[in-house]
XYZ file of C-alpha atoms in Angstrom:
689
model
C 0.097 63.514 -106.422
C -0.166 61.848 -109.819
C 1.376 58.607 -108.505
C -1.138 58.451 -105.624
C -4.053 58.878 -108.047
C -2.649 56.115 -110.297
C -2.360 53.637 -107.374
C -5.891 54.408 -106.189
C -7.310 53.826 -109.665
C -5.402 50.555 -110.007
C -6.706 49.189 -106.662
C -10.296 50.252 -107.449
C -10.127 48.597 -110.874
C -8.704 45.417 -109.322
C -11.493 45.270 -106.682
C -14.229 45.867 -109.254
C -12.885 43.173 -111.561
C -12.706 40.594 -108.768
C -16.413 41.062 -107.954
C -17.979 41.767 -111.306
C -16.108 39.091 -113.322
C -17.763 36.175 -111.363
C -20.739 34.721 -113.330
C -22.845 31.538 -112.870
C -23.774 30.437 -116.369
C -25.748 27.249 -115.663
C -26.936 24.814 -112.967
C -28.034 21.306 -113.978
C -29.473 18.618 -111.686
C -29.616 14.985 -112.849
C -30.709 11.670 -111.259
C -28.467 8.622 -111.539
C -28.957 5.916 -112.582
C -32.505 6.910 -113.590
C -35.425 9.051 -112.536
C -37.634 5.916 -112.322
C -36.193 3.200 -110.109
C -37.349 0.296 -107.987
C -37.097 -0.033 -104.224
C -33.575 -0.533 -102.702
C -31.851 1.114 -105.704
C -29.023 3.495 -104.719
C -29.822 6.874 -106.253
C -27.443 9.842 -106.705
C -28.450 13.437 -107.370
C -25.689 15.192 -109.395
C -25.616 19.005 -109.325
C -23.348 20.529 -111.952
C -22.662 24.288 -112.144
C -21.055 26.344 -114.913
C -19.084 29.281 -113.419
C -16.913 32.034 -114.982
C -14.523 33.553 -112.425
C -11.697 36.198 -112.494
C -8.279 34.903 -111.416
C -7.169 31.453 -110.270
C -8.545 31.501 -106.699
C -11.789 29.450 -106.462
C -14.487 31.104 -104.288
C -16.643 29.049 -101.879
C -19.799 27.496 -103.274
C -22.952 26.834 -101.203
C -25.084 23.955 -102.548
C -28.705 23.559 -101.319
C -30.887 20.539 -102.221
C -34.687 20.981 -102.101
C -37.367 18.299 -102.111
C -40.893 19.566 -102.767
C -39.825 23.099 -101.754
C -38.320 21.867 -98.462
C -34.539 22.065 -97.778
C -33.126 18.565 -97.193
C -29.363 19.223 -97.472
C -26.831 22.109 -97.372
C -23.081 22.033 -98.082
C -20.333 24.652 -98.545
C -17.278 23.724 -100.634
C -14.496 25.431 -102.551
C -14.290 22.620 -105.066
C -15.391 23.268 -108.618
C -16.229 19.601 -109.083
C -19.820 18.400 -109.441
C -21.800 18.083 -106.204
C -23.361 14.673 -105.311
C -26.259 13.901 -102.949
C -26.771 10.165 -102.311
C -30.026 8.264 -101.545
C -28.874 4.745 -100.642
C -31.572 2.069 -100.892
C -34.273 4.406 -102.207
C -37.773 4.105 -100.765
C -41.205 5.301 -101.832
C -40.818 8.022 -99.216
C -38.009 9.468 -101.436
C -40.506 10.167 -104.227
C -40.778 13.844 -105.047
C -39.565 16.861 -107.012
C -35.936 17.879 -106.460
C -34.028 21.069 -107.212
C -30.441 22.318 -106.686
C -29.526 25.957 -105.883
C -25.900 27.238 -105.900
C -24.779 30.431 -104.169
C -21.361 31.943 -104.940
C -20.503 35.228 -103.242
C -24.177 36.279 -103.188
C -24.911 35.318 -106.763
C -27.521 32.528 -106.993
C -28.940 30.259 -109.675
C -31.363 27.318 -109.442
C -31.598 24.222 -111.581
C -34.729 22.938 -113.241
C -36.949 20.609 -111.199
C -36.393 16.860 -111.663
C -38.830 14.178 -110.407
C -37.766 10.940 -108.735
C -40.228 8.017 -108.741
C -39.520 4.914 -106.652
C -41.815 1.915 -106.985
C -42.209 -1.104 -104.720
C -43.104 -1.362 -101.014
C -42.334 -4.035 -98.429
C -45.085 -6.469 -97.455
C -46.554 -5.605 -94.027
C -46.420 -8.145 -91.196
C -49.322 -8.547 -88.693
C -48.774 -9.757 -85.132
C -51.481 -10.390 -82.445
C -50.953 -10.804 -78.714
C -53.463 -13.738 -78.656
C -55.498 -15.740 -81.121
C -58.039 -17.447 -78.797
C -60.250 -15.226 -76.681
C -63.563 -15.201 -74.877
C -66.405 -12.973 -75.979
C -65.727 -9.457 -74.685
C -61.926 -9.705 -74.549
C -59.692 -7.162 -76.320
C -56.951 -8.073 -78.803
C -53.739 -6.058 -79.398
C -52.640 -6.033 -83.049
C -49.300 -4.727 -84.369
C -48.598 -4.019 -88.055
C -44.941 -3.855 -89.221
C -43.597 -2.209 -92.402
C -40.017 -3.566 -92.685
C -37.491 -1.082 -93.975
C -40.035 1.622 -94.902
C -39.374 5.246 -94.047
C -41.402 8.434 -94.093
C -44.885 9.146 -92.719
C -46.760 5.857 -92.358
C -50.505 5.343 -91.772
C -51.634 1.851 -90.610
C -55.079 0.278 -91.171
C -56.501 -2.880 -89.527
C -59.271 -5.062 -90.942
C -61.624 -7.738 -89.587
C -62.491 -9.523 -92.795
C -63.344 -6.801 -95.300
C -64.413 -4.312 -92.634
C -61.910 -1.726 -91.423
C -61.891 -1.774 -87.622
C -59.326 0.958 -86.975
C -56.866 3.369 -88.609
C -53.934 4.854 -86.712
C -50.887 6.973 -87.483
C -48.783 8.644 -88.187
C -46.003 6.148 -87.351
C -48.039 4.360 -84.625
C -48.496 0.716 -85.609
C -50.312 -0.961 -82.665
C -54.031 -0.976 -81.880
C -56.365 -2.590 -79.345
C -59.730 -3.722 -80.720
C -62.703 -5.888 -79.755
C -63.775 -8.593 -82.209
C -67.570 -8.500 -82.303
C -69.440 -11.786 -82.410
C -68.664 -15.369 -81.562
C -66.631 -17.421 -84.089
C -63.569 -16.965 -86.293
C -62.320 -13.476 -87.214
C -59.787 -13.065 -90.062
C -57.533 -10.129 -89.182
C -55.055 -8.413 -91.552
C -53.445 -4.995 -91.981
C -51.880 -2.631 -94.509
C -49.979 0.641 -94.451
C -49.745 3.784 -96.581
C -46.846 6.174 -97.154
C -48.065 9.747 -97.044
C -46.262 12.188 -99.363
C -48.319 15.332 -99.681
C -50.609 15.348 -101.498
C -50.341 11.671 -102.469
C -50.900 8.470 -100.514
C -49.063 5.291 -101.599
C -50.766 2.131 -100.296
C -49.068 -1.209 -99.640
C -50.427 -4.668 -100.271
C -52.211 -6.632 -97.518
C -50.310 -8.311 -94.721
C -50.503 -11.903 -93.683
C -53.909 -12.932 -92.259
C -54.263 -14.098 -88.630
C -57.352 -15.964 -87.357
C -58.809 -14.982 -83.976
C -61.202 -17.483 -82.431
C -63.865 -15.932 -80.162
C -65.606 -18.227 -77.646
C -69.058 -17.329 -76.362
C -69.344 -16.013 -72.801
C -70.988 -18.644 -70.615
C -73.012 -16.098 -68.631
C -76.626 -15.423 -69.699
C -79.254 -13.082 -68.232
C -82.502 -14.719 -67.067
C -85.804 -12.793 -66.839
C -88.885 -14.087 -65.000
C -92.275 -12.321 -64.793
C -95.332 -13.434 -62.808
C -98.163 -13.359 -63.724
C -97.806 -13.250 -67.510
C -101.442 -13.754 -68.556
C -104.707 -11.910 -67.860
C -102.887 -8.864 -66.531
C -104.911 -5.684 -65.951
C -103.791 -2.193 -65.220
C -103.044 -1.846 -61.548
C -102.067 -5.510 -61.100
C -98.742 -6.170 -59.362
C -96.063 -7.963 -61.400
C -93.236 -9.915 -59.727
C -90.132 -9.523 -61.888
C -86.757 -11.241 -61.378
C -83.559 -10.533 -63.356
C -80.601 -12.861 -62.644
C -77.443 -14.401 -64.195
C -77.111 -18.068 -65.237
C -73.647 -18.625 -63.646
C -72.418 -16.909 -60.515
C -68.840 -18.182 -60.468
C -66.140 -16.030 -58.937
C -64.539 -14.940 -62.220
C -67.747 -13.118 -63.181
C -68.233 -11.219 -59.955
C -67.835 -7.913 -61.939
C -70.920 -8.637 -64.069
C -73.694 -6.002 -63.795
C -77.472 -6.484 -64.219
C -79.995 -3.837 -65.289
C -83.806 -4.213 -65.308
C -85.578 -1.755 -67.602
C -88.949 -0.979 -69.165
C -88.607 1.159 -72.285
C -86.077 3.894 -71.518
C -86.642 3.670 -67.767
C -84.258 1.676 -65.520
C -86.326 -0.097 -62.846
C -83.402 -1.505 -60.822
C -79.741 -2.617 -61.044
C -77.578 -5.237 -59.256
C -74.763 -7.791 -59.543
C -76.050 -11.366 -59.683
C -79.815 -11.171 -59.000
C -82.582 -8.528 -59.086
C -86.155 -8.876 -57.807
C -88.792 -6.187 -58.394
C -92.492 -5.920 -57.503
C -93.940 -3.544 -60.044
C -97.415 -2.240 -60.785
C -98.352 -2.775 -64.412
C -99.563 0.201 -66.402
C -100.910 -0.107 -69.909
C -98.986 2.592 -71.705
C -99.592 0.443 -74.794
C -101.325 -2.825 -75.600
C -98.075 -4.675 -74.810
C -95.587 -4.167 -71.985
C -91.942 -5.109 -72.690
C -89.497 -5.791 -69.802
C -85.733 -6.197 -70.421
C -82.986 -7.843 -68.312
C -79.506 -6.630 -69.349
C -76.183 -8.315 -68.475
C -72.924 -6.348 -68.828
C -69.698 -8.382 -68.408
C -66.603 -6.485 -69.495
C -67.258 -5.430 -73.066
C -70.117 -7.899 -73.553
C -73.779 -6.891 -73.343
C -76.549 -9.505 -73.361
C -80.274 -9.098 -72.934
C -83.310 -11.203 -72.139
C -86.728 -9.648 -72.688
C -90.341 -10.639 -72.271
C -93.569 -9.001 -73.397
C -96.713 -8.974 -71.274
C -100.134 -8.061 -72.675
C -101.891 -5.608 -70.342
C -105.644 -5.056 -70.415
C -106.911 -1.511 -69.882
C -108.840 -0.841 -66.702
C -110.270 2.233 -68.399
C -109.309 4.178 -71.472
C -107.649 7.573 -71.574
C -110.427 10.132 -71.056
C -111.454 12.625 -73.701
C -112.433 16.201 -72.918
C -115.074 17.839 -75.130
C -116.890 21.163 -75.159
C -120.589 21.692 -75.752
C -121.530 23.473 -77.946
C -118.457 22.928 -80.182
C -118.333 26.660 -81.078
C -118.936 29.450 -78.593
C -118.666 33.214 -78.458
C -117.092 35.247 -75.683
C -119.206 35.031 -72.513
C -121.454 32.199 -73.809
C -122.424 29.343 -71.508
C -120.346 26.205 -72.019
C -120.185 22.648 -70.662
C -116.942 20.630 -70.524
C -117.473 16.852 -70.515
C -114.712 14.423 -69.419
C -115.342 10.736 -70.155
C -113.507 7.422 -70.599
C -115.191 5.438 -73.349
C -113.932 1.951 -72.363
C -114.236 0.476 -68.822
C -113.434 -2.951 -67.322
C -116.507 -3.133 -65.080
C -115.581 -6.553 -63.639
C -112.187 -5.366 -62.408
C -113.561 -2.030 -61.184
C -116.015 -3.922 -58.982
C -118.625 -1.211 -59.126
C -116.152 1.554 -58.340
C -116.811 4.713 -60.327
C -114.199 6.705 -62.099
C -113.414 10.023 -60.497
C -113.048 12.897 -62.993
C -111.309 16.191 -62.272
C -110.704 19.315 -64.369
C -107.490 21.284 -64.528
C -107.511 24.152 -63.962
C -110.841 24.339 -62.114
C -111.245 28.133 -62.097
C -113.859 30.392 -60.561
C -115.937 30.606 -63.722
C -116.183 26.793 -64.039
C -118.087 24.602 -61.547
C -118.750 20.869 -61.213
C -122.185 19.977 -62.613
C -121.854 16.187 -62.204
C -119.212 13.452 -62.394
C -117.152 14.477 -65.400
C -119.357 17.499 -66.248
C -118.222 21.093 -65.673
C -120.252 24.214 -66.488
C -119.352 27.893 -66.839
C -118.872 30.714 -69.293
C -116.353 31.146 -72.071
C -113.533 33.571 -71.387
C -112.612 36.486 -73.584
C -109.227 34.879 -74.268
C -108.069 31.425 -75.340
C -108.007 28.815 -72.544
C -106.402 25.357 -72.170
C -108.029 22.561 -70.124
C -107.264 18.927 -69.319
C -109.152 16.384 -67.285
C -108.053 13.335 -65.271
C -109.814 9.999 -64.702
C -108.785 7.959 -61.640
C -109.648 4.487 -60.222
C -107.753 1.688 -58.380
C -104.749 3.987 -58.017
C -104.539 4.475 -61.792
C -104.714 8.030 -63.158
C -104.977 8.978 -66.808
C -104.937 12.467 -68.233
C -106.712 13.626 -71.375
C -105.206 15.608 -74.188
C -105.268 19.396 -73.902
C -108.514 21.030 -75.025
C -107.987 24.589 -76.264
C -111.077 26.792 -76.190
C -110.931 29.743 -78.556
C -114.064 31.827 -77.996
C -115.212 33.579 -81.136
C -115.663 37.336 -81.307
C -119.044 38.432 -82.663
C -119.050 40.529 -85.776
C -119.803 44.209 -85.597
C -122.183 46.043 -87.898
C -120.322 46.105 -91.216
C -119.276 49.159 -93.159
C -120.173 49.402 -96.841
C -118.431 51.516 -99.449
C -117.604 51.776 -103.132
C -114.163 51.273 -104.602
C -113.102 54.355 -106.531
C -115.798 56.261 -108.431
C -119.283 54.885 -109.007
C -119.846 55.544 -112.704
C -123.228 55.146 -114.306
C -123.605 52.293 -116.867
C -120.427 50.608 -115.658
C -119.533 47.799 -113.220
C -119.010 48.979 -109.647
C -117.103 47.204 -106.842
C -118.850 47.314 -103.460
C -116.908 46.375 -100.305
C -118.354 45.175 -96.993
C -116.277 44.769 -93.799
C -116.866 44.292 -90.070
C -114.195 45.829 -87.853
C -114.457 42.933 -85.358
C -115.392 39.304 -85.670
C -113.690 35.902 -85.796
C -113.475 34.481 -89.309
C -114.919 32.892 -91.321
C -117.469 35.660 -91.819
C -120.363 35.368 -94.258
C -121.213 38.654 -95.986
C -124.464 39.090 -97.937
C -125.248 41.941 -100.359
C -128.864 43.087 -100.432
C -130.798 45.371 -102.805
C -133.846 46.670 -101.000
C -135.028 43.339 -99.497
C -133.650 41.082 -102.210
C -130.542 38.967 -101.578
C -128.076 39.518 -104.443
C -124.675 38.003 -103.622
C -122.902 36.038 -100.828
C -119.183 36.010 -99.987
C -117.359 34.009 -97.269
C -114.135 35.607 -95.997
C -111.589 33.416 -94.190
C -109.191 36.181 -93.083
C -109.576 38.864 -90.440
C -109.810 42.478 -91.679
C -110.323 41.349 -95.285
C -113.440 42.881 -96.877
C -115.953 41.056 -99.034
C -116.015 42.200 -102.640
C -119.208 42.424 -104.719
C -119.534 43.586 -108.345
C -122.772 45.226 -109.537
C -123.975 47.196 -112.587
C -125.675 50.588 -112.069
C -128.074 51.882 -114.715
C -129.754 54.680 -112.706
C -128.260 57.258 -110.335
C -130.855 56.489 -107.625
C -130.129 52.749 -107.745
C -126.968 52.729 -105.597
C -128.639 53.848 -102.362
C -130.818 50.717 -102.413
C -127.814 48.496 -101.546
C -126.716 47.384 -98.047
C -124.913 44.328 -96.634
C -125.095 41.968 -93.641
C -122.363 40.046 -91.738
C -122.599 36.850 -89.687
C -119.965 34.481 -88.260
C -122.271 31.931 -86.676
C -123.949 34.159 -84.150
C -127.620 34.267 -83.323
C -128.402 37.050 -85.787
C -126.652 38.880 -88.614
C -125.590 42.506 -88.325
C -126.676 44.994 -90.996
C -124.786 47.893 -92.495
C -126.221 51.300 -93.341
C -127.465 51.915 -96.847
C -124.801 52.624 -99.404
C -124.264 56.333 -99.824
C -121.993 57.196 -102.725
C -122.143 59.754 -105.507
C -122.969 58.260 -108.905
C -121.066 59.910 -111.715
C -122.834 60.292 -115.039
C -120.287 60.064 -117.868
C -119.876 62.938 -120.303
C -122.195 62.178 -123.224
C -122.034 65.304 -125.409
C -120.450 68.738 -125.742
C -121.502 71.666 -128.005
C -119.646 74.861 -128.907
C -121.304 78.086 -130.079
C -120.170 81.704 -130.653
C -121.695 84.909 -129.307
C -122.727 87.187 -130.848
C -124.450 84.840 -133.275
C -125.144 87.413 -136.035
C -123.162 90.362 -134.733
C -120.064 92.090 -135.978
C -117.199 89.481 -135.997
C -114.467 91.950 -136.775
C -111.168 93.186 -135.401
C -111.316 94.910 -132.026
C -114.706 93.504 -131.048
C -115.310 91.002 -128.217
C -116.429 87.459 -128.942
C -117.392 84.656 -126.516
C -117.046 80.910 -127.107
C -119.676 79.012 -125.093
C -119.164 75.296 -124.338
C -122.200 73.385 -123.080
C -122.152 69.713 -122.063
C -123.938 66.934 -120.209
C -122.371 64.979 -117.332
C -121.834 64.942 -113.564
C -119.762 67.895 -112.280
C -117.161 68.964 -111.482
C -116.246 69.243 -115.148
C -112.900 70.433 -116.455
C -113.189 72.335 -119.758
C -110.280 73.057 -122.065
C -110.355 75.349 -125.145
C -108.349 74.500 -128.247
C -107.524 75.886 -131.692
C -107.521 73.268 -134.418
C -104.062 71.763 -134.889
C -102.643 73.083 -131.594
C -102.385 70.458 -128.784
C -101.894 73.148 -126.121
C -105.052 74.393 -124.468
C -105.882 78.087 -124.786
C -107.470 78.042 -121.356
C -108.570 75.496 -118.731
C -111.376 75.960 -116.246
C -113.365 73.762 -113.848
C -117.061 74.299 -113.330
C -119.923 72.764 -111.377
C -122.570 73.769 -113.953
C -123.221 72.424 -117.446
C -121.871 75.396 -119.387
C -118.890 77.743 -119.399
C -117.470 80.402 -121.716
C -114.208 81.758 -123.049
C -114.314 85.498 -124.041
C -111.533 87.307 -125.914
C -110.933 90.424 -128.107
C -110.678 89.669 -131.820
C -107.694 90.286 -134.021
C -107.012 89.231 -137.589
C -104.852 86.297 -136.276
C -107.863 84.754 -134.479
C -109.319 83.438 -137.726
C -109.318 79.624 -137.188
C -111.394 76.618 -136.162
C -112.126 76.247 -132.427
C -113.435 73.422 -130.215
C -113.724 72.555 -126.510
C -113.066 69.352 -124.536
C -115.111 68.546 -121.402
C -113.873 65.980 -118.859
C -115.210 64.642 -115.551
C -114.198 61.681 -113.325
C -115.726 59.222 -115.796
C -114.529 60.257 -119.243
C -114.044 63.173 -121.657
C -115.753 64.339 -124.887
C -114.939 66.859 -127.642
C -117.357 69.426 -129.104
C -118.041 70.339 -132.694
C -115.593 72.613 -134.577
C -116.547 76.292 -135.145
C -114.876 78.219 -137.979
C -114.235 81.800 -136.874
C -113.438 84.327 -139.665
C -112.459 87.766 -138.348
C -113.472 90.729 -140.558
C -111.862 94.184 -141.023
C -112.271 96.837 -138.372
C -115.014 99.503 -138.934
C -112.579 102.385 -139.292
C -110.793 100.487 -142.058
C -114.111 99.924 -143.825
C -114.893 103.665 -143.696
C -111.434 104.596 -144.921
C -111.721 102.647 -148.204
C -114.681 104.649 -149.761
C -112.863 107.922 -148.951
C -109.777 106.680 -150.717
C -111.885 105.690 -153.763
C -113.665 109.113 -153.916
C -110.349 110.886 -153.579
C -108.859 108.812 -156.369
C -111.826 109.457 -158.712
C -111.715 113.201 -157.959
C -108.015 113.251 -158.732
C -108.627 111.528 -162.059
C -111.324 114.044 -163.052
C -109.099 116.964 -162.118
C -106.160 115.575 -164.079
C -108.378 114.999 -167.093
C -109.719 118.511 -166.961
C -106.233 120.029 -166.762
C -105.073 117.954 -169.666
C -108.109 118.957 -171.700
C -107.455 122.709 -171.121
C -103.802 122.268 -172.046
C -104.733 120.464 -175.254
C -107.134 123.214 -176.349
C -104.507 125.894 -175.702
C -101.978 123.979 -177.738
C -104.348 123.797 -180.721
C -104.818 127.560 -180.794
C -101.099 128.228 -180.615
C -100.430 125.807 -183.416
C -103.119 127.403 -185.596
C -101.593 130.805 -185.059
C -98.179 129.519 -186.013
C -99.579 127.990 -189.179
C -101.293 131.139 -190.150
C -98.070 133.085 -189.853
C -95.825 130.473 -191.444
C -97.229 128.565 -194.360
C -96.630 124.971 -194.640
C -93.946 123.503 -196.713
C -95.082 122.116 -200.002
C -93.583 118.764 -198.996
C -95.392 118.712 -195.700
C -98.322 116.452 -195.099
C -101.890 117.657 -195.276
C -102.544 116.812 -191.621
C -100.803 117.223 -188.243
C -100.952 114.575 -185.567
C -100.646 115.661 -181.929
C -100.014 112.894 -179.313
C -101.156 113.540 -175.744
C -99.778 111.245 -172.978
C -101.964 110.932 -169.890
C -100.613 110.151 -166.409
C -102.305 106.953 -165.223
C -100.988 106.833 -161.606
C -104.205 108.124 -160.087
C -106.202 105.599 -161.998
C -104.002 102.705 -160.776
C -104.385 103.880 -157.159
C -108.141 103.818 -157.566
C -108.175 100.299 -158.928
C -105.903 99.097 -156.101
C -108.257 100.551 -153.526
C -111.159 98.771 -155.134
C -109.272 95.486 -154.985
C -108.416 95.999 -151.268
C -112.039 96.607 -150.435
C -113.057 93.326 -152.036
C -114.472 90.722 -149.520
C -113.557 92.452 -146.262
C -116.833 91.747 -144.390
C -116.363 89.653 -141.050
C -118.323 86.354 -140.743
C -118.608 82.966 -138.987
C -119.061 80.434 -141.746
C -118.401 76.929 -142.821
C -116.041 78.135 -145.670
C -118.229 80.242 -148.189
C -116.934 83.593 -149.419
C -118.744 87.002 -149.263
C -119.772 89.337 -152.159
C -117.174 91.214 -154.235
C -117.218 95.057 -154.578
C -116.627 96.248 -158.247
C -115.346 99.520 -159.618
C -117.635 101.752 -161.871
C -117.663 100.631 -165.468
C -116.711 104.046 -166.907
C -113.244 103.948 -165.297
C -110.970 102.868 -168.161
C -107.228 102.437 -167.991
C -105.890 104.397 -170.937
C -102.193 104.699 -171.579
C -102.344 107.118 -174.566
C -104.760 109.095 -176.852
C -104.296 110.215 -180.457
C -106.181 113.379 -181.751
C -106.182 114.102 -185.452
C -105.824 117.813 -186.384
C -106.559 119.416 -189.716
C -104.631 122.346 -191.037
């Protein structure tokens, strides 16, 4: 058992060592002989790897060469020697960034990126299939790039102008030299290595001689002078040479963008001239292969009559109004017309329009927009007028008049006037009684006119009204302006009831706030220094009140604030001083009488006690003589209790100034104690023996 465990451990250790001891320490990629070389230099990429391996057996190595992140070569070898990748006769197409990756038993490592730059490109060679051609022939050009590899893009030039660009790797092009004479043709190529483009020098130049095509188009027009509308023109379009080699030539006869006729060698057309402009241009086109030639002639055409104009009378109409549409050509060639009149027609000629003469149509305006045209005709020539759009106006309705916001006396007021119907522009006029005050012209539908006035009397506002007119026969009037005029709050006064009554605890008092201004008025009651209202009420009369039961805490200054839709005002301040309740007033004299009675009683008792003490002392003296050393007199000290007296004086002080009042800050009278009440703390009585 122990031997089996030892063998197993030995095999496991051997297997682990063979896999974990392999280590790639470095991979280096170099370019030989240099990273910057010229064309045709043989370049070698050397990939060198540093590997630490367990044992003597060399594992397989997989080398991968990348160019610009694309794999260009793979090789597996067991050799530990450096790996070489050759680029014989390097080209610009070999330019790029290279990298080497080695893979040994799943372990990989990549080298740093190295950049190869090859300079120098072969000179391109231009070949043409022919150098002498006739106008319209096509030339085939081939551009060669000897020995160049990679993605090639070829460009061909006629002088300095690029005529074509082809690629990739296509080097032949067919092109048409434009114009008679010598054309200098050359080419170049570019090697495309994303994202760069390496351009070669120019190729050899080849001269292409282009001979003019002998064919020419010929245009004949008869007559060419004194041509009027309606006259017949004889037009011939032909070719100058009708030899067999040009039997594929094509002729086209056109006027403007319109093809009149086409043919091979000769075209004849009889055509009626029409003066679409002061001059008529006819063109004869010849197409032979890739060649296009033209012969053109211009014929001046005199108008037989001008394009008619369609007008409406009157120029502005309202829905249902009578209208007349007049169609007329202003210029006529009377000699050519030979007394023939122009015939005018209206389109569309509907039931509500009727002919009222040659070129005159009468009827009534619709309730919607309408489009009309008219046509003038003579000698087979017809001309149509421009479209006349009739937009009948809608009459204004009687306007409404109102005030913006609140009409406040002694302030500026905005008055608005608006008709619910009516085609703009609408002229609004503001009147006061029969006097015109202001005018406003409104260009937009449903937009009111705005007038600003100043009101100094409440009865003044009802004198205003407005009128509206948009060109009709008469203006429409609004009703008179009915709006409440608000008089601003001008004053507020606060008073207290009762005026001279008992302002004392437990009694009822009423604060009355009176004011002047247009109701409804909101009244708020305040104590001085407190921003919160005691009470808020709204009234439609010019006075209101605030009743409450008095307590000692109600002593303060009070005021009211009255507010309507115009402004707010504050009243005067009233100082309310709350006096003592009646039962408290009656209690104080009783306390004083009781205190005085107590003092008298105490004094009397003390007096009786003092008299009794004297008699007892005299008796004792008569029985027991005095000592010879004793004094000749005896002093007896009597101490009086002063508590009752102090209570009386306190009561008198409490009673002082307890009368209720509404004042502006003056104090009431002071109640005084009787003068014979004296605060005595002790009394000495001499006694003789």
